[in-house]
Every structure is written in C-alpha cells, then in structure tokens.
Coordinates of C-alpha atoms in Angstrom, one line a residue:
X155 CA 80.0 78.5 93.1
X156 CA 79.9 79.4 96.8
X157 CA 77.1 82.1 98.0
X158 CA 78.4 85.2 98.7
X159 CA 77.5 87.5 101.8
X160 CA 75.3 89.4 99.5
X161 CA 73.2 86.0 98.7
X162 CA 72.8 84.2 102.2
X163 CA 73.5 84.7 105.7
X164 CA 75.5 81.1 105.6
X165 CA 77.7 83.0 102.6
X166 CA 78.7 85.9 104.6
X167 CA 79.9 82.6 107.5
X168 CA 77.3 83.1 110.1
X169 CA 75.4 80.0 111.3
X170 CA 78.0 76.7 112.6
X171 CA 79.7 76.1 109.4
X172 CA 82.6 73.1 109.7
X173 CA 85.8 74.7 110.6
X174 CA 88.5 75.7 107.7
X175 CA 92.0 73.4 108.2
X176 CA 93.8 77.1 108.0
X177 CA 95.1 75.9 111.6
X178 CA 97.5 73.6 110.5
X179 CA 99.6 76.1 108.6
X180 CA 100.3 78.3 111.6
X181 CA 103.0 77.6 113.7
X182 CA 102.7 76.0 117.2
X183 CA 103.2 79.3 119.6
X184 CA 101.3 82.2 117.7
X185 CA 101.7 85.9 119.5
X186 CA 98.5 87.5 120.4
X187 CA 98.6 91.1 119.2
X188 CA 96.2 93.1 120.9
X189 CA 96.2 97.1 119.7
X190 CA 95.2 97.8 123.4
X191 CA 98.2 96.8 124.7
X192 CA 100.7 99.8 125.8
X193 CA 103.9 97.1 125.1
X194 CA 102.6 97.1 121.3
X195 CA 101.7 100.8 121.2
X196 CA 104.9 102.1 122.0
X197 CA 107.3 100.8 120.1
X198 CA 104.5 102.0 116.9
X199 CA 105.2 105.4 118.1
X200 CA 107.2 106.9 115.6
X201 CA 103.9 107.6 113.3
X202 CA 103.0 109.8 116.0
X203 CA 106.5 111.8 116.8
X204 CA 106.5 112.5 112.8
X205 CA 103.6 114.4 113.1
X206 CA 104.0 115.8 115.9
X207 CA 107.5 117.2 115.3
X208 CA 107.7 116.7 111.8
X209 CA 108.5 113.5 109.0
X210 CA 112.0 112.6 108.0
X211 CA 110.7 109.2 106.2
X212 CA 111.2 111.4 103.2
X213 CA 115.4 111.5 103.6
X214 CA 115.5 107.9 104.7
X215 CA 113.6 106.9 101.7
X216 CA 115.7 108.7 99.5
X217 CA 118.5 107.2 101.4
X218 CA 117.3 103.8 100.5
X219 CA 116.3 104.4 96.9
X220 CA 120.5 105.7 96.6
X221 CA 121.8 102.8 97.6
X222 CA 119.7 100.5 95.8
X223 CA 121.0 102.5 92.7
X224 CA 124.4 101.5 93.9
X225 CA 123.8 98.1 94.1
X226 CA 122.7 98.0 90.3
X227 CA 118.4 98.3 90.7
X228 CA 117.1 100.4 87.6
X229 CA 117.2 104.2 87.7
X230 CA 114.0 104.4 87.0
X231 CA 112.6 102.1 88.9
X232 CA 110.5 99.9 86.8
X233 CA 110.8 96.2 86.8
X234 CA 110.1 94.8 82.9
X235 CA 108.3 91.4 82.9
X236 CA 108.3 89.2 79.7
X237 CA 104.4 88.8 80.2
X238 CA 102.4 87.7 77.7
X239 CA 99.0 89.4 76.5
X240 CA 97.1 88.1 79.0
X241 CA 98.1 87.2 82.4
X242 CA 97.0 87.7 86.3
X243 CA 97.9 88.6 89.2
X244 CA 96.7 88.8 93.2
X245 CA 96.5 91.8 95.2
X246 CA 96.2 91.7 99.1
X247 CA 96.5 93.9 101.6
X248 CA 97.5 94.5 105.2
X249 CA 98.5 91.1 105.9
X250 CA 100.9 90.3 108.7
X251 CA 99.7 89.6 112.7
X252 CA 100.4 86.6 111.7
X253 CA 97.4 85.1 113.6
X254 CA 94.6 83.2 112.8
X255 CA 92.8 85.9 110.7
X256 CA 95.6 85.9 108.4
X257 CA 96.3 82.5 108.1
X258 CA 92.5 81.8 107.0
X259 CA 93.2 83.9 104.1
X260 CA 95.8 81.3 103.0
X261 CA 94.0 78.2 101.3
X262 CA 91.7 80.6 99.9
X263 CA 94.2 82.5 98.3
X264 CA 96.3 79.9 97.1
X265 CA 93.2 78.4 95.6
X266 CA 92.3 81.2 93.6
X267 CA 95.8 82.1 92.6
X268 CA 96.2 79.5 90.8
X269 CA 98.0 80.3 87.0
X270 CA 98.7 83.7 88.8
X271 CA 101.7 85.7 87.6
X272 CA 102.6 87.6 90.9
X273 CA 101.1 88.9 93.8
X274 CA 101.5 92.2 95.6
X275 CA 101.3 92.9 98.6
X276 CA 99.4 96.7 99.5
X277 CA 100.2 98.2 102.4
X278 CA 101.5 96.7 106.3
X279 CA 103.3 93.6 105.4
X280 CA 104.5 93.0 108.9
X281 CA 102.5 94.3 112.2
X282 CA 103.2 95.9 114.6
X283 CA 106.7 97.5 113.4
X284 CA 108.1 95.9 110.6
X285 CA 110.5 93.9 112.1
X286 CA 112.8 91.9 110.3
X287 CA 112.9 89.3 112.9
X288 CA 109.0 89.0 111.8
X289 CA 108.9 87.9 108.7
X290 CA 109.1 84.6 109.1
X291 CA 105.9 83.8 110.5
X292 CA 104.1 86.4 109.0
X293 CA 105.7 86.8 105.6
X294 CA 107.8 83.6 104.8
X295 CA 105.6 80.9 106.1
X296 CA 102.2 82.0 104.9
X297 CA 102.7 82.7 101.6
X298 CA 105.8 79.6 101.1
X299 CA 103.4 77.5 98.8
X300 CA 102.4 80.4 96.3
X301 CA 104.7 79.2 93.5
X302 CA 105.4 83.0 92.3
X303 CA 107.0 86.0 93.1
X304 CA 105.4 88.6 95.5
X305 CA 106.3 92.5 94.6
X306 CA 105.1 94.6 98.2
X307 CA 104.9 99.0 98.7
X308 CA 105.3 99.5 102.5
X309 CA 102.4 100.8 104.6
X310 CA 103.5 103.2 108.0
X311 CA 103.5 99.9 110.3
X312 CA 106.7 98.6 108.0
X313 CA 108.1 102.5 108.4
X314 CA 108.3 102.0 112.7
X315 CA 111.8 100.1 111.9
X316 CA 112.9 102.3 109.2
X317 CA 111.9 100.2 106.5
X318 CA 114.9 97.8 107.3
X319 CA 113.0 94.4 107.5
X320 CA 110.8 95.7 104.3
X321 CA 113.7 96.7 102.2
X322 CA 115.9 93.1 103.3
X323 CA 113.0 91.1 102.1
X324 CA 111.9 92.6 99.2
X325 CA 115.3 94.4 98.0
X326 CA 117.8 91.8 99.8
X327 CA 119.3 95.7 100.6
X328 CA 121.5 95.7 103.6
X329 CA 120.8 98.1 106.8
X330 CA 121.9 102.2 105.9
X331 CA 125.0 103.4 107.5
X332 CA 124.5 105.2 110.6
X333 CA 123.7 108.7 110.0
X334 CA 123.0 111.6 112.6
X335 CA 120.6 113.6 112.8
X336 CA 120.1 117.3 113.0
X337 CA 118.9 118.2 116.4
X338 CA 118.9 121.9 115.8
X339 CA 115.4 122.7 116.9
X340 CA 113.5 121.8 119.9
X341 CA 111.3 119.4 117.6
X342 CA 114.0 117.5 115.7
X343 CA 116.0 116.7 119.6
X344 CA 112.3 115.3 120.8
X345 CA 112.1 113.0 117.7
X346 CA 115.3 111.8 118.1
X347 CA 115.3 111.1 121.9
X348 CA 111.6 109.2 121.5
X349 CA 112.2 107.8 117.8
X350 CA 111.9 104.0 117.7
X351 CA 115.0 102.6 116.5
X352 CA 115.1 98.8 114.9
X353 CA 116.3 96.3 116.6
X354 CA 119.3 93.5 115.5
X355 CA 118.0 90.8 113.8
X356 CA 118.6 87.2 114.5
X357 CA 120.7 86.4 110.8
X358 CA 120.4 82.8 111.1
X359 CA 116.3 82.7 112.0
X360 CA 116.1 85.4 108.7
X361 CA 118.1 83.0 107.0
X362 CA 116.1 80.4 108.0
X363 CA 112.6 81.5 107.4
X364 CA 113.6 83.2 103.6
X365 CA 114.4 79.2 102.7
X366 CA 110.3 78.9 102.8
X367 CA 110.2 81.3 99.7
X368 CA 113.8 80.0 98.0
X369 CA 112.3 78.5 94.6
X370 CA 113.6 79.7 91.4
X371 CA 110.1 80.7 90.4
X372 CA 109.2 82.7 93.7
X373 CA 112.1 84.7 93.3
X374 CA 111.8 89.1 92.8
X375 CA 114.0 91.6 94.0
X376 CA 112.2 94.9 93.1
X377 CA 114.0 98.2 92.9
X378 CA 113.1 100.0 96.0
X379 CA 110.1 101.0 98.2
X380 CA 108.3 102.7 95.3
X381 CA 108.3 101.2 91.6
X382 CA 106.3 100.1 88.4
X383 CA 106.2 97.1 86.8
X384 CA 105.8 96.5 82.9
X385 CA 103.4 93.4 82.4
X386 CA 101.7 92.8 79.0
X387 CA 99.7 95.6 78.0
X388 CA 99.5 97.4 81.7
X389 CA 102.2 99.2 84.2
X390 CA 101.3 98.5 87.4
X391 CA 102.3 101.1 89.8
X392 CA 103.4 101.1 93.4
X393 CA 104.1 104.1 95.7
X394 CA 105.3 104.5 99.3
X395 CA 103.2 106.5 101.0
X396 CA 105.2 106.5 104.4
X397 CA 104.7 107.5 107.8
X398 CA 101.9 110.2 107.4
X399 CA 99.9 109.0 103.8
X400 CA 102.1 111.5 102.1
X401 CA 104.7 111.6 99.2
X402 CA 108.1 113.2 98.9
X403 CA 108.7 115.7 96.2
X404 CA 111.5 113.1 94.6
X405 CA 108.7 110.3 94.4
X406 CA 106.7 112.5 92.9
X407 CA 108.7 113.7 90.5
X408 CA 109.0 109.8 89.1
X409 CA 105.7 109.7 89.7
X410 CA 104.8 112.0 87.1
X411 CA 107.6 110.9 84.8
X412 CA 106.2 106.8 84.8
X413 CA 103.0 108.0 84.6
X414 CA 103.7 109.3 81.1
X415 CA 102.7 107.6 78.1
X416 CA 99.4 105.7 76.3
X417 CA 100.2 102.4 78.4
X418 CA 96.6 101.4 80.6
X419 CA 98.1 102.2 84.3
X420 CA 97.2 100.6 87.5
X421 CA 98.3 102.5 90.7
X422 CA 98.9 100.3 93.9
X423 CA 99.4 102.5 97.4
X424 CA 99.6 102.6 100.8
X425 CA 97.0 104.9 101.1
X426 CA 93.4 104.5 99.4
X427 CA 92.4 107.6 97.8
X428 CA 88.4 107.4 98.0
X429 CA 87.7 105.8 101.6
X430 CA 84.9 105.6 103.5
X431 CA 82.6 108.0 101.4
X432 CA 85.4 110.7 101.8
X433 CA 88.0 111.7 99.0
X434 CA 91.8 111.8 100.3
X435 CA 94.0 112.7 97.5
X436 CA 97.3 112.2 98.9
X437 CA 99.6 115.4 99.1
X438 CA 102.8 115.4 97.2
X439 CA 105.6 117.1 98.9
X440 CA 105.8 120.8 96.9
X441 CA 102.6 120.7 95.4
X442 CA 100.0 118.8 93.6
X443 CA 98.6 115.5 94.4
X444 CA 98.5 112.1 93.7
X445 CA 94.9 112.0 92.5
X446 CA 96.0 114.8 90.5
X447 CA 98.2 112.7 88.4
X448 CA 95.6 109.7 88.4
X449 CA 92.6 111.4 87.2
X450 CA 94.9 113.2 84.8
X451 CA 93.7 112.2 81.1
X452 CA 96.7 111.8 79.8
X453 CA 98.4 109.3 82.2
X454 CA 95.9 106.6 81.1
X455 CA 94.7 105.0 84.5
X456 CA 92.1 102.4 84.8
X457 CA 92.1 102.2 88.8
X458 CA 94.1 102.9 92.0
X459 CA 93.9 100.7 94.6
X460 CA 95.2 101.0 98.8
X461 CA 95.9 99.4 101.4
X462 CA 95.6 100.8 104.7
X463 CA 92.0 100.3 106.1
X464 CA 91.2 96.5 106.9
X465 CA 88.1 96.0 104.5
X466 CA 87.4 96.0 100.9
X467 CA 85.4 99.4 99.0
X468 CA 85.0 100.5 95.2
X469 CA 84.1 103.5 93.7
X470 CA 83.7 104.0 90.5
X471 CA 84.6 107.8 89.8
X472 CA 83.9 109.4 86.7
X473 CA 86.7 111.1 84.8
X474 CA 85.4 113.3 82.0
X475 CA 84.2 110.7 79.3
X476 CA 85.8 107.7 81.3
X477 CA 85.6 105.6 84.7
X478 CA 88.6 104.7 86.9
X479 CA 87.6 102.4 89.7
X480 CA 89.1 103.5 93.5
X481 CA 89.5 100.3 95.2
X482 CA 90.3 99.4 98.9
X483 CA 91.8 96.7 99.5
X484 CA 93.4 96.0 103.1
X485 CA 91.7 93.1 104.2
X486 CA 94.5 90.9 103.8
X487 CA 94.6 89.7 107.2
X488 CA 95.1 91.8 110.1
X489 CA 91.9 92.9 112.6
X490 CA 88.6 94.0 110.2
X491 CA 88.0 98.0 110.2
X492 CA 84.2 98.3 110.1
X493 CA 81.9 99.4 107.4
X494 CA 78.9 99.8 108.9
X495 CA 80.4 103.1 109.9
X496 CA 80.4 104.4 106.3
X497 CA 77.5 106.5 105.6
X498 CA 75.0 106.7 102.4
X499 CA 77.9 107.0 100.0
X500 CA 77.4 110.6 98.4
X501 CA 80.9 111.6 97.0
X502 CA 82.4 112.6 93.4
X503 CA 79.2 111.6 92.0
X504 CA 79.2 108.1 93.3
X505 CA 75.8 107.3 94.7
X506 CA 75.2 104.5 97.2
X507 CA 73.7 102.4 94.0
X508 CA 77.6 102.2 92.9
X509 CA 79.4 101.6 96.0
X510 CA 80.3 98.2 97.1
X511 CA 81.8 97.0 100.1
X512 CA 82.7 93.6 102.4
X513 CA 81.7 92.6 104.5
X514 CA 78.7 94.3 104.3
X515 CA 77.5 96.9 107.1
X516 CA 74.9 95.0 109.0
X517 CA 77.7 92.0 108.6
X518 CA 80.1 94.4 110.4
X519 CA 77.3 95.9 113.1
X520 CA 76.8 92.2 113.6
X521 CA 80.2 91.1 113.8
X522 CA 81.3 94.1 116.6
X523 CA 78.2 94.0 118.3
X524 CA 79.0 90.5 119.4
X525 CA 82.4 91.3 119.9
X526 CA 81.8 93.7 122.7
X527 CA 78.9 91.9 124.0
X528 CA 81.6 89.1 125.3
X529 CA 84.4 92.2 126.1
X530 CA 81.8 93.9 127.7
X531 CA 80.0 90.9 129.4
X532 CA 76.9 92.6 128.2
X533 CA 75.7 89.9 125.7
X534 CA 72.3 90.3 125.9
X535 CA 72.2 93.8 125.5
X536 CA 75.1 94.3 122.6
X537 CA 75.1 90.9 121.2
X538 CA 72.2 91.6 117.2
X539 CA 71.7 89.0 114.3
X540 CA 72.8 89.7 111.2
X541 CA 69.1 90.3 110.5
X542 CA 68.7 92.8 113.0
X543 CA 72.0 94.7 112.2
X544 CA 70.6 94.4 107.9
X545 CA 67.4 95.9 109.5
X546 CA 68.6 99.0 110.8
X547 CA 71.6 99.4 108.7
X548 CA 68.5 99.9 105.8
X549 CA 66.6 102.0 107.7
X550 CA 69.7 104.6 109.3
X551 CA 71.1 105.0 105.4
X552 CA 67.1 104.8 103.4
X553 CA 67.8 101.5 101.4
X554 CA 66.3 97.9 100.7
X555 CA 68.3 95.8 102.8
X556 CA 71.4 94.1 100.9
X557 CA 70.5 90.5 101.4
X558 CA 67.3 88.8 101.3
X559 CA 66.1 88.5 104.9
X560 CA 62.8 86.7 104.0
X561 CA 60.4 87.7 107.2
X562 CA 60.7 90.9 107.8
X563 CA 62.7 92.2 110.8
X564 CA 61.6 94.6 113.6
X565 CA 63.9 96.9 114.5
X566 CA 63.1 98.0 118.1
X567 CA 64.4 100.9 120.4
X568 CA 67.5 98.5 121.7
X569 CA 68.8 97.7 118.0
X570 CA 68.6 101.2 117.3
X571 CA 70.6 102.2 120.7
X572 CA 73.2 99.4 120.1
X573 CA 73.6 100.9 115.9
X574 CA 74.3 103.8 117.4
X575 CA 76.5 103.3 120.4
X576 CA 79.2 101.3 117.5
X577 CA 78.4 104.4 115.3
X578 CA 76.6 103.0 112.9
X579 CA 76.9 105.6 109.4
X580 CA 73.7 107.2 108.4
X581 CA 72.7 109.5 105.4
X582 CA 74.4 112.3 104.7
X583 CA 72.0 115.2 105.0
X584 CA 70.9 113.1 108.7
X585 CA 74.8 113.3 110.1
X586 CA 75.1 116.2 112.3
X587 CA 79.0 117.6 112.8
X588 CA 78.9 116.2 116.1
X589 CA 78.5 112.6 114.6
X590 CA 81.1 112.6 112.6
X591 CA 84.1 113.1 114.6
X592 CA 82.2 110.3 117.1
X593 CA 82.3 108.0 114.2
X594 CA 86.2 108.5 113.6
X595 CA 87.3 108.5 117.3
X596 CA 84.8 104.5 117.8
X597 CA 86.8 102.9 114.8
X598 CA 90.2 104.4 116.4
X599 CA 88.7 103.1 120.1
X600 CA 86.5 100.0 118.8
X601 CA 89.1 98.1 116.9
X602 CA 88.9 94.4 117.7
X603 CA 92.2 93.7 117.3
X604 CA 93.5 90.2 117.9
X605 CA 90.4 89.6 120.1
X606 CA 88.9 87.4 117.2
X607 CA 89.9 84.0 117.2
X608 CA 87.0 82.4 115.3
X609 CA 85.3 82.7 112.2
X610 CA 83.7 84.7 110.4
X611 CA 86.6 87.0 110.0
X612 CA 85.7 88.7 107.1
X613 CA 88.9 88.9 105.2
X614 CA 89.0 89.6 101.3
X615 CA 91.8 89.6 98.7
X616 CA 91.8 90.5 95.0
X617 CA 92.3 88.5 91.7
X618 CA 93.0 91.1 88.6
X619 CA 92.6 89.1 85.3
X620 CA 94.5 91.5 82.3
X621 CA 93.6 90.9 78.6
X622 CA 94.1 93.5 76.0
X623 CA 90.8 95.3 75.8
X624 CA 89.7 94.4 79.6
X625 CA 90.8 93.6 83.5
X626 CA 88.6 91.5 85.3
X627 CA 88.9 92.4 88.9
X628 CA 87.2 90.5 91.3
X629 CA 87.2 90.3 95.4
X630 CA 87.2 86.9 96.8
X631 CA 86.3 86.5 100.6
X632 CA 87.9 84.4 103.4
X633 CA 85.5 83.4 106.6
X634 CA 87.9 80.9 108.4
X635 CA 85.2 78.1 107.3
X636 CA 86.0 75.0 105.6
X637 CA 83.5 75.5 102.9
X638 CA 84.8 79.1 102.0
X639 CA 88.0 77.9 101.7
X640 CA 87.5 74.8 99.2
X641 CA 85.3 77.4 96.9
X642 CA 86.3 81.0 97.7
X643 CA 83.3 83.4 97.3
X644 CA 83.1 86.1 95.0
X645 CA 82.1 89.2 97.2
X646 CA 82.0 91.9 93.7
X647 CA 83.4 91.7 90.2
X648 CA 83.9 94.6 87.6
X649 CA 85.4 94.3 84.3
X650 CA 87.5 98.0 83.4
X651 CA 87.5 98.3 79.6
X652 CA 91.1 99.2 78.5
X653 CA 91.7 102.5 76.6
X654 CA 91.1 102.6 73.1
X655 CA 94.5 104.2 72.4
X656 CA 96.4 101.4 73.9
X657 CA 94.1 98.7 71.8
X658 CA 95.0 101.0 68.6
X659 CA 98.3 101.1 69.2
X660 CA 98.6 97.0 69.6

C-alpha cells in the first residue's frame, strides 16, 4: 500500500516523483479555465443576480421535476436498485474543467472502482456554466471506461444554464418550453435583462460524445435533479441545492417524506453542511432545515456528504446516543480550495483530535505558497517546504505536526509572515473578528484556478463499501504521479456502524 500524505512527504507527491500517464486520456486541445478571467466570470453571473434580486431556481426546478413526471420518472423520486446485501459505490465531487487536475483523478478512480456498483457525482459536474455543449470533454470522455452507471445532484455552476445540459445528461429530459417571466418589480426586470440564458447546443457533437458512455451496463436515467436511491440495506439521498445552498419548500416536503422510515440513510448534496470548522445547515424554503431533518432520530442517517468546496473534511458529530459522519467531498477535480485556512476545529463538539482533512494544511500552505511565488515572481520570498508550512501550521493552531518531519524545523519571522499573508487558520480563542472575514475574502481572491498544470494536485474521491451492520468509507487521493495512480493512497478511513433497528428488522 502506497504512503499517504499523513506518512511521508513523497505520499502527499512532493519530491520528483515519475509522471502519472493521466495525459493520454485528455484530448489534444484542452481549454484553460482561469477564474480570473472576466470572459469566464460573466457568463457565471446568474448566482450573483439571484441574490441580489432574488432566486427563481425554485420555479424552474419545479418546472423540470413536472415534466419528468410526464415523461413517466417515479412520483416519488426514488430509483429501486436490485442490490444485493453488500455492494459499493464511488462518490466524487466537483469534477468538470476538464483539465489536467481532473483527468489525474481518472486512473486512480477507475482503479479503485473496480467491482463498484455506481458512482455519483456531488456537486459542479460541468464548469464554468453547465453547458451542454461541455459534456463531452468533461463528462463523457473521462469517465467512458467506468463500466457502471453514474447518478449526479447539480451544484450552482450546472444552475448558470438552467440546468439544461444537467437534466439532458442525466434525465435525457428535453429543454422547457419558453416561459416569461414576471417583471413586475424593479428586481425581477434587472434579473431578467442580466440573466444568463443557455446557449444552443451542437446535437450532433452531444450525440457524439454520449456514445463514450453508451454500454448497456453504464446506462441510468434518474428521476430529476433531486432523488433517492434504494440499494441493499441503505437509501442514498441526493438533493439540489441550487443557486444560493438553499432548498425549495416542495423539495423539502419530499425531503421529509423519503426520509421516513428505519432504512440506514445516506444524504448526498450540493452543499456540505459542517465546512470549514463552521456549521451551515441549509435553509429550507418555509421553515426548518436540512440538518434538521438529518440529525433527526428518527430519519435513521449515518452521514451527509457535499460537494461544493474543492477538498475533502469529516466531522464526526454526535447525535444524542449516536454519530453521523459530515463529509466533504468536492475534490473531484476542479482547482483545490485550501485547508490550511481552517482553524483549530472547535465546533458541535468536534475537537481538532476528530477532524480530518486532505490535503493536509501545511500541504495546502505549501502548495499556494509556491503558487504565488511563480504568479508573483516573488519565489524566494513566498515559495515554503512542506516542512516549513507543517511547522508553523503546528505552532498557529497548538498541535504536534501531522507528519513525521524527523529534524526539527525552525520557523523564522518570514514563514510566519508568508502563513499569514495566505491566511493561514489559527486557534479559535487567537482569531480576532478582523481575521476572519480576511480569511473568507483570500480563498474567494487566492484561488489557483487553472494555474496548476503539474502535480501534486491534491485531488481526492471516495469509495463507500455497504454491508449490513457497517459502511466502510474511505478517501483515496490523486497527485498526478505515476506511482499514486498504480496504488491510490488512502488519505482517511471510517467504518459507520449501521442502526440496530435496521439489523433487527433484516
């Protein structure tokens, strides 16, 4: 078995490792997305109109699920799989720039998703806007040799086009009728003037690139943008959290009504509910929230994991006498969100003793610290070792270091100044108010975007093993090196005992 980041610096892909083959699935032309580009930030506008002037994802959503019904998908949503006792399945998240980043998640993941089930994709299938014109390089052709199908909920970047490329490849559901909207207040005209409207697809390249998924055993259309899925002894849950990390009321209704029941529930969504040593519940539309209905005893779930943010976290949060695990998982492919701007974890009783993450934070000071040394041209001073950003990660948040560093490393004035300047987390009862916000706005302003064309890219994916007393999740990593990609590391493990009601009642 591979090391892992936590065991050696060569497991976490520093050092001059031999190159992963990843290359030689991508196509020949590949587009450079770049998030500080104004040609990509504009047409991804419409996240920022719905706040501003309020969110009609709501109405098209219900839209969608209507016609769906019409076409013959199940009223209530849930898909019924004839899987046996104990199967698996992949989760991954936030996949599609369809650059190299997201291509060296490929052998990886087909490696370990071997005897899989299905996989599901969490969150931002297709960057920058969901375009259906898209999916072929960043749908269809990395994923056309995993020999199963591939359920998906939609994250806000597939909501810029409507949801029209989502809902064609995952619901083979044709575009909505034209529909007008209300432009009776000064708010709803402004939304509708800016709003980003999708743009005609090329039928024949579509046609083309869904011929790379067109086995037999590949094949899933699922019901809509939200649904659950019946598999052995678990339903599997996935919501659409839209636009704005919010659900409408009539999703939450169903919510409520398929969370009912003794059956061991997973929840899959767009948006992570514990991120970055902070709670976000998730409102429902009318009242209530989403955490609400997970934590609730009688629903039965075991975890709920998000897309959304580009990096992998657990927490394990206690729920009267049990444990549900809160897992983020977004770092399918597209750019890495840092951790080393999470603080000592300190939230719904989850200490930084129980808190896992990848890559680790001196992996990810290390990481942007190079990064913007070279976009900077200020190498010398930016530019740490991953033993020097482990140093003062340990001393800013009071713990051991996470891996092994052997000799001891200093950590001088400039290591300190650099820590701080990419907003490195510290301890809680150390964070002034002013720190916080500075924190939020540098991974909003810091993002490397597309800049990163070679490895380590930190990526991560999940394999969830289901038996009927147990699920063995575990988080695999993908560097971009060859050796990580013959034998995937293991970045964290946890094995979530199933409720005794459900083992009773089989």
């Amino acid at each position: 078995m591979s090391d892992s980041s936590r065991d050696t610096a060569e497991g976490a892909g520093w050092g001059t490792p031999e190159l992963g083959e990843y290359k030689r699935l991508m196509p020949s032309r590949v587009e450079k997305l770049s998030w500080l580009n104004p040609k990509t930030l504009w047409p991804a506008r419409n996240g920022v109109l719905a706040s501003w002037f309020g969110d009609p994802t709501g109405r098209t959503r219900s839209r969608w699920v209507e016609q769906r019904r019409a076409a013959g998908a199940p009223a209530d949503a849930v898909v019924r799989r004839a899987a046996p006792d104990h199967f698996s399945f992949m989760v991954i998240g936030d996949t599609g720039e369809g650059d190299d980043p997201q291509y060296a998640v490929v052998p990886g993941f087909l490696k370990v998703s071997q005897g899989t089930d299905f996989a599901v994709l969490a969150s931002d299938v297709i960057y920058p806007v969901g375009s259906t014109g898209d999916y072929g390089t960043k749908f269809y052709r990395p994923y056309q040799d995993y020999q199963a199908p591939i359920y998906a909920i939609p994250g806000n970047h597939d909501w810029y086009e409507d949801l029209r490329g989502f809902m064609r490849a995952f619901c083979d559901e044709p575009p909505l009728a034209p529909q007008a909207e209300s432009r009776r207040t000064v708010g709803a005209w402004l939304r509708s003037s800016l709003w980003h409207t999708p743009r005609t697809p090329d039928e024949q390249r579509f046609a083309e690139a869904r011929q790379l998924r067109s086995a037999a055993a590949q094949q899933a259309v699922q019901p809509g943008p939200y649904w659950a899925i019946d598999a052995g002894p678990v339903r599997i849950i996935g919501i659409d959290t839209g636009l704005l990390g919010t659900i409408d009321a009539e999703q939450g209704r169903w919510l409520r009504e398929v969370s009912q029941g003794d059956t061991p529930k997973i929840l899959i969504t767009g948006s992570p509910l514990y991120v970055d040593a902070e709670h976000h519940p998730c409102a429902i539309e009318g009242g209530g929230t989403v955490d609400d209905i997970v934590r609730d005893p009688g629903h039965h779930y075991v975890a709920a994991i998000g897309g959304d943010i580009h990096n992998y976290q657990r927490y394990p949060v206690r729920a009267g006498d049990r444990t549900i695990q809160y897992v983020v998982a977004g770092g399918g492919g597209a750019f890495m969100h840092a951790t080393h701007t999470i603080p000592r974890v300190s939230v719904a009783q989850v200490t930084e003793a129980d808190f896992r993450c990848y890559p680790l934070r001196g992996d990810s000071l290390a990481f942007y610290s190079r990064l913007y040394g070279r976009r900077l041209r200020m190498n010398r001073f930016f530019t740490l070792t991953e033993a020097q950003a482990m140093a003062v990660i340990a001393e800013r948040l009071g713990i051991p270091p996470t891996r092994d560093q052997g000799t001891p490393v200093r950590v001088t004035l400039r290591t300190r100044l650099v820590a701080s300047l990419l907003g490195a987390g510290g301890r809680p009862d150390r964070t002034s108010r002013f720190r916080l916000p500075v924190r939020k706005a540098y991974t909003q302003l810091f993002s490397p975007s597309s800049a990163t064309y070679s490895p380590p890219f930190f990526k991560s994916f999940l394999r969830l093993d289901v038996t009927p007393t147990s699920i063995r999740l575990r988080c695999f990593s993908a560097t971009g090196n060859r050796d990580h990609e013959i034998d995937p590391p293991v970045e964290d493990e946890v094995t979530i005992p199933l409720p005794d009601a459900h083992r009773d009642a089989t």
